[in-house]
Short mmCIF file of C-alpha atoms in Angstrom, two decimals:
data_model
loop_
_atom_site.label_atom_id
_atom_site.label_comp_id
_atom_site.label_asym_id
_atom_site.label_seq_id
_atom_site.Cartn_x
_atom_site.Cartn_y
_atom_site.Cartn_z
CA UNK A 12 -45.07 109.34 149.76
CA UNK A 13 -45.22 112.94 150.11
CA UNK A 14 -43.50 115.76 148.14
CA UNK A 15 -42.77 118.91 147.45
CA UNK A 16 -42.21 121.12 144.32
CA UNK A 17 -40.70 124.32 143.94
CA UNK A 18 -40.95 125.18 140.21
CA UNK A 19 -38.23 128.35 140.49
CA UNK A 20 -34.91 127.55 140.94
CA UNK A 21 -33.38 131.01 140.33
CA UNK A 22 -35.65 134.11 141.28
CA UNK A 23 -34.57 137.77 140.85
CA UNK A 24 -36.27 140.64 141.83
CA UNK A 25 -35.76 144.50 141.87
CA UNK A 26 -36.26 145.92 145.68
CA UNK A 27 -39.65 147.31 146.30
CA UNK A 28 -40.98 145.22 144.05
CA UNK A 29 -43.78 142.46 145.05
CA UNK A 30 -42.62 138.77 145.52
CA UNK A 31 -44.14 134.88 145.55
CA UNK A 32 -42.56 132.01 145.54
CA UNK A 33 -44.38 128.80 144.38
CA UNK A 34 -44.86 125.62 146.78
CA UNK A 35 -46.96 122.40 145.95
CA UNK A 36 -47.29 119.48 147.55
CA UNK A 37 -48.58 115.88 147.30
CA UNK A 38 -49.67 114.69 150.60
CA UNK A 39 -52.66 112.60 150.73
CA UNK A 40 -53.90 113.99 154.10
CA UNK A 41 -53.97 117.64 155.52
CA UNK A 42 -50.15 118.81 155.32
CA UNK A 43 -48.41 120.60 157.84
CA UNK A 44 -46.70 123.18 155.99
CA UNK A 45 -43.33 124.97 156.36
CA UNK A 46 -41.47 127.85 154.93
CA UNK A 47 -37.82 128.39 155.61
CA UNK A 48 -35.12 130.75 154.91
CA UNK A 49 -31.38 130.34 154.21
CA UNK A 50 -29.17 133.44 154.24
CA UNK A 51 -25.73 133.20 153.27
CA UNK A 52 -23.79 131.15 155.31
CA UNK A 53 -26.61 130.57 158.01
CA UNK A 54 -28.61 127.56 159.00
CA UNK A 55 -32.50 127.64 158.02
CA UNK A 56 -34.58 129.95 159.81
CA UNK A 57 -38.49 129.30 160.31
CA UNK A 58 -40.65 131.88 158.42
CA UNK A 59 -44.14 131.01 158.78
CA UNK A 60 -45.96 127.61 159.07
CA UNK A 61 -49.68 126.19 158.30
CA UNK A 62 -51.48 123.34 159.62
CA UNK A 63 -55.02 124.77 160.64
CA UNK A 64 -57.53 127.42 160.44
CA UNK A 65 -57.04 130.65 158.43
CA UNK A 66 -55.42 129.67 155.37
CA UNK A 67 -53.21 132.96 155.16
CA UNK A 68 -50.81 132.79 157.14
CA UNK A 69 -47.97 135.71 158.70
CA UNK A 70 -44.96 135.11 159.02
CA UNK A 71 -41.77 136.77 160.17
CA UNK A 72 -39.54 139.53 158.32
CA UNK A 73 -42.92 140.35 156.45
CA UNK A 74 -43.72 137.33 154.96
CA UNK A 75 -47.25 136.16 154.14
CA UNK A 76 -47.82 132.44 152.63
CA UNK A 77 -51.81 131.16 151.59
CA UNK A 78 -52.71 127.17 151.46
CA UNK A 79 -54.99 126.52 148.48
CA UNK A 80 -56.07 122.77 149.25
CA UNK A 81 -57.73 123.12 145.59
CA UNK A 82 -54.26 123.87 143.71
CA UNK A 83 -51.72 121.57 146.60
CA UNK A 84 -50.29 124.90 146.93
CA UNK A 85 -48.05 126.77 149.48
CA UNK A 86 -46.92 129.87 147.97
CA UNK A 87 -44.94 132.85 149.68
CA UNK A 88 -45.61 136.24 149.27
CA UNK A 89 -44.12 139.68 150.29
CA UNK A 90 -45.58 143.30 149.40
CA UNK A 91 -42.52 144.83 148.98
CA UNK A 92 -38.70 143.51 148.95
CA UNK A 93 -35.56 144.32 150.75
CA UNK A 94 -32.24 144.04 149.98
CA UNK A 95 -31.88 141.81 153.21
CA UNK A 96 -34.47 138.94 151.40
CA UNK A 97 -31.75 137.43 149.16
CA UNK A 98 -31.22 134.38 150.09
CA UNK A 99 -32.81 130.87 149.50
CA UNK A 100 -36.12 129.61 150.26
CA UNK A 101 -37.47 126.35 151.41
CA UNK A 102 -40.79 124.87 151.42
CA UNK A 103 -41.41 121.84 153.31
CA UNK A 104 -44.35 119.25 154.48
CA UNK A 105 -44.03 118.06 157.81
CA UNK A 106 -45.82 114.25 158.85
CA UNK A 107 -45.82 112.44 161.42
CA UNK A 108 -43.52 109.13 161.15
CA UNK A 109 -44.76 106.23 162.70
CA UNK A 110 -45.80 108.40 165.87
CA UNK A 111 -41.99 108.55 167.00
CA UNK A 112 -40.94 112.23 165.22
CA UNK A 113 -42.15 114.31 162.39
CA UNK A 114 -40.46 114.48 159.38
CA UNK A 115 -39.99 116.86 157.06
CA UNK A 116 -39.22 116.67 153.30
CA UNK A 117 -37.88 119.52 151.74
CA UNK A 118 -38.42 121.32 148.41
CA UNK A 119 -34.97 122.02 146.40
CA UNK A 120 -35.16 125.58 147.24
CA UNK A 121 -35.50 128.39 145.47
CA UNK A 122 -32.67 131.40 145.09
CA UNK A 123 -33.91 135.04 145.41
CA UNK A 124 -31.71 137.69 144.51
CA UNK A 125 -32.62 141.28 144.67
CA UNK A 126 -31.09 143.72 142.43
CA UNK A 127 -31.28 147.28 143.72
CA UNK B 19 -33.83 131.42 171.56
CA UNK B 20 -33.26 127.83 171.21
CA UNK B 21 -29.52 127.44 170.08
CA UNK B 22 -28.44 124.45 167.81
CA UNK B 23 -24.39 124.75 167.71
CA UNK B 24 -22.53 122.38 165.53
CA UNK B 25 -18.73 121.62 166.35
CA UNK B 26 -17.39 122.72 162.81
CA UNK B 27 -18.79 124.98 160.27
CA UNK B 28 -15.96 123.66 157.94
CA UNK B 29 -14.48 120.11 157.71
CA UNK B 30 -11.86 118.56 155.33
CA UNK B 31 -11.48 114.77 155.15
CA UNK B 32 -9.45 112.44 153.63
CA UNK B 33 -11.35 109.00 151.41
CA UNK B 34 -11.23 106.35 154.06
CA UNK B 35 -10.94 108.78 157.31
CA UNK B 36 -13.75 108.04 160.41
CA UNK B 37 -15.69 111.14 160.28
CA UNK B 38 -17.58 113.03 163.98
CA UNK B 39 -20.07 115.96 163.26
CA UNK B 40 -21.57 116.82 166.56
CA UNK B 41 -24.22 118.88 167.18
CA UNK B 42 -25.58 120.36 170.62
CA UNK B 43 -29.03 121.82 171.16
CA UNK B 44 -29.87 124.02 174.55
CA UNK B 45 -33.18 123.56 174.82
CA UNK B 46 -34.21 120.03 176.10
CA UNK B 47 -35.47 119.30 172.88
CA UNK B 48 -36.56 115.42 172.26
CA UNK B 49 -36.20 115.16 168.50
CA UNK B 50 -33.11 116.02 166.70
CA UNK B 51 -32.13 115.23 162.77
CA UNK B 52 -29.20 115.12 160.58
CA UNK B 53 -29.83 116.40 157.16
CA UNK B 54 -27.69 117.12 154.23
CA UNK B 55 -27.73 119.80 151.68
CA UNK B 56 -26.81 119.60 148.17
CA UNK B 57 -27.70 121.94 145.11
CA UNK B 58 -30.90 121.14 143.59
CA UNK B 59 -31.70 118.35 145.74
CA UNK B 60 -32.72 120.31 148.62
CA UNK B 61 -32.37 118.65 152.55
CA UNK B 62 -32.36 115.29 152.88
CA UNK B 63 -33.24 113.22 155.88
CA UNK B 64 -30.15 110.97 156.92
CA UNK B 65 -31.07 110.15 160.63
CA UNK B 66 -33.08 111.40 163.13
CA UNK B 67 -33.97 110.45 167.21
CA UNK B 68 -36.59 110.72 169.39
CA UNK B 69 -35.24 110.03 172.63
CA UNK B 70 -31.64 109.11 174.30
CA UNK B 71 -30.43 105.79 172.43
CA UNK B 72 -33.30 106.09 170.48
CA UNK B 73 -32.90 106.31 166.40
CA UNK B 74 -34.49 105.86 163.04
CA UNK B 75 -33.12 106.06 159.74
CA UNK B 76 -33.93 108.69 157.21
CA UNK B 77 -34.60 108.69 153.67
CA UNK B 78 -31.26 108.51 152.65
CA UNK B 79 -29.14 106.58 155.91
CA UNK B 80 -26.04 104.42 153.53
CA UNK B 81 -22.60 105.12 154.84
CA UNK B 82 -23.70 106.93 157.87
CA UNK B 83 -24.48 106.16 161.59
CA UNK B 84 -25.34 108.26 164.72
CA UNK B 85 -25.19 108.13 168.40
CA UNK B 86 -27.20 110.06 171.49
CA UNK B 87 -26.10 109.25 174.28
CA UNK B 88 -27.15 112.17 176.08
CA UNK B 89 -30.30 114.36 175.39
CA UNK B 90 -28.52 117.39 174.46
CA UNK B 91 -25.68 115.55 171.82
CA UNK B 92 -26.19 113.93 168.53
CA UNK B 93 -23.11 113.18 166.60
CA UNK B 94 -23.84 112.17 162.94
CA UNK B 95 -20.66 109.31 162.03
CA UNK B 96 -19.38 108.96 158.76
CA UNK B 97 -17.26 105.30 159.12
CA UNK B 98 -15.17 105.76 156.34
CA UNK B 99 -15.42 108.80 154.45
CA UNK B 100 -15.86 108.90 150.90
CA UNK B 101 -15.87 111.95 148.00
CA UNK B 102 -20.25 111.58 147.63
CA UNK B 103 -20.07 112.25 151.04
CA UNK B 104 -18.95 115.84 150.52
CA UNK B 105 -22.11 117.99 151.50
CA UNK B 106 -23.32 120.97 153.61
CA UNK B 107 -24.51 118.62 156.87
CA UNK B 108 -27.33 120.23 158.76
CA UNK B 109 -28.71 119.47 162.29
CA UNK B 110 -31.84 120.74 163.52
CA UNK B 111 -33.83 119.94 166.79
CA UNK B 112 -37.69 120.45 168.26
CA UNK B 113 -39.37 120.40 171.42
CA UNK B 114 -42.29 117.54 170.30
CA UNK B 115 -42.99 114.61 167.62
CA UNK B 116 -45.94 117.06 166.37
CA UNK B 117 -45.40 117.30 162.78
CA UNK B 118 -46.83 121.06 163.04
CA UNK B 119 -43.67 121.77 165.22
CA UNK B 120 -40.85 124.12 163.33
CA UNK B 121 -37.35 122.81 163.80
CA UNK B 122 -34.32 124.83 164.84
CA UNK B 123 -31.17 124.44 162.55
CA UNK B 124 -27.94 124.80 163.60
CA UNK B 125 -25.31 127.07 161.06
CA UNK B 126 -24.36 123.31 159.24
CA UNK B 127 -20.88 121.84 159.05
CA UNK B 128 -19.52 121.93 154.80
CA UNK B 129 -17.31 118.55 154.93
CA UNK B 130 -15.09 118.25 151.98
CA UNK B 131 -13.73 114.73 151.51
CA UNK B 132 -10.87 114.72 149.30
#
């Protein structure tokens, strides 16, 4: 079964500085991969995704995310953070389910906070 | 902008009550999933449906059913409430089966059962 680990629970981070968050998976085929964001509050917002071609991927809000097949890794990057970025992040690995939907199974998150 | 809207974003329950969390998508979207949230467990998959009347359980479907009976609607039914049950309930919706398709998530209903 697939799965998906996010080592960081708690992140925190001065703004301006550079951030990643770590993803890996275990899939046993090509992954579709997922990042989301949950602000306060809010429901999750997409970020970025990955299922093909260039493995660096944009995203919204800034966001950058590279698939290493070699490592089962997902991580999330941004040059330089805002305020506005705390909030909590979710990887996830999308399959198909017995051709009827995809699924997707989360990570536990992890928690940015951004200290100015 | 696809809009997922969810009937309550806070719910209080009694042990034992029958238990609607509805959620309504705008977009003529096929698929749409019930998920809850807990800390340090991430989302869980409790239901999810391809099509009108159509369903299939989750990773994690005990103590819970669901209903579409229109394309737009799925309500998420808790038959008799109980305090585990207390969670942050997510819906989310998307256009396709592809697994490469991003779901839309609606703001989530908190349900407290007391």
């Amino acid at each position: 079964a697939q799965s998906v680990t996010q080592p960081d629970i708690h992140i925190t981070v001065s703004e301006g500085a550079s951030l990643e968050l770590r993803c890996n998976y275990s899939y046993g085929a090509t992954p579709y991969l997922f990042w989301y964001v949950q602000s306060p509050g809010q429901g999750l917002q997409l970020l970025l995704k990955y299922f093909s071609g260039d493995t660096l991927v944009q995203g919204i809000k800034g966001f950058e995310a590279e698939f290493k097949r070699s490592q089962s890794s997902f991580n999330l990057r941004k040059p330089s953070v805002h305020w506005s970025d705390a909030a909590e992040y979710f990887c996830a690995v999308g399959i198909i389910n017995t051709g009827t939907a995809s699924k997707l199974t989360f990570g536990t998150g992890t928690r940015l906070q951004v200290t100015l | 902008d696809v809009k997922v809207t969810q009937s309550s974003r806070y719910l209080v329950k009694r042990t034992g009550e029958k238990v609607f969390l509805e959620c309504v998508q705008d977009m003529d979207h096929e698929n749409m999933f019930w998920y809850r949230q807990d800390p340090g467990l991430g989302l869980r998959l409790i239901y999810f449906s391809y099509d009108v009347k159509m369903k299939e359980k989750g990773d994690i479907p005990e103590g819970y059913s669901v209903s579409r009976e229109k394309k737009e609607r799925f309500s998420l039914i808790l038959e008799s409430a109980s305090t585990n049950q207390t969670s942050m309930y997510l819906c989310a919706s998307s256009l396709t089966p592809a697994p490469g398709q991003g779901k839309f998530f609606g703001p989530g209903t908190r349900l407290t059962v007391l």
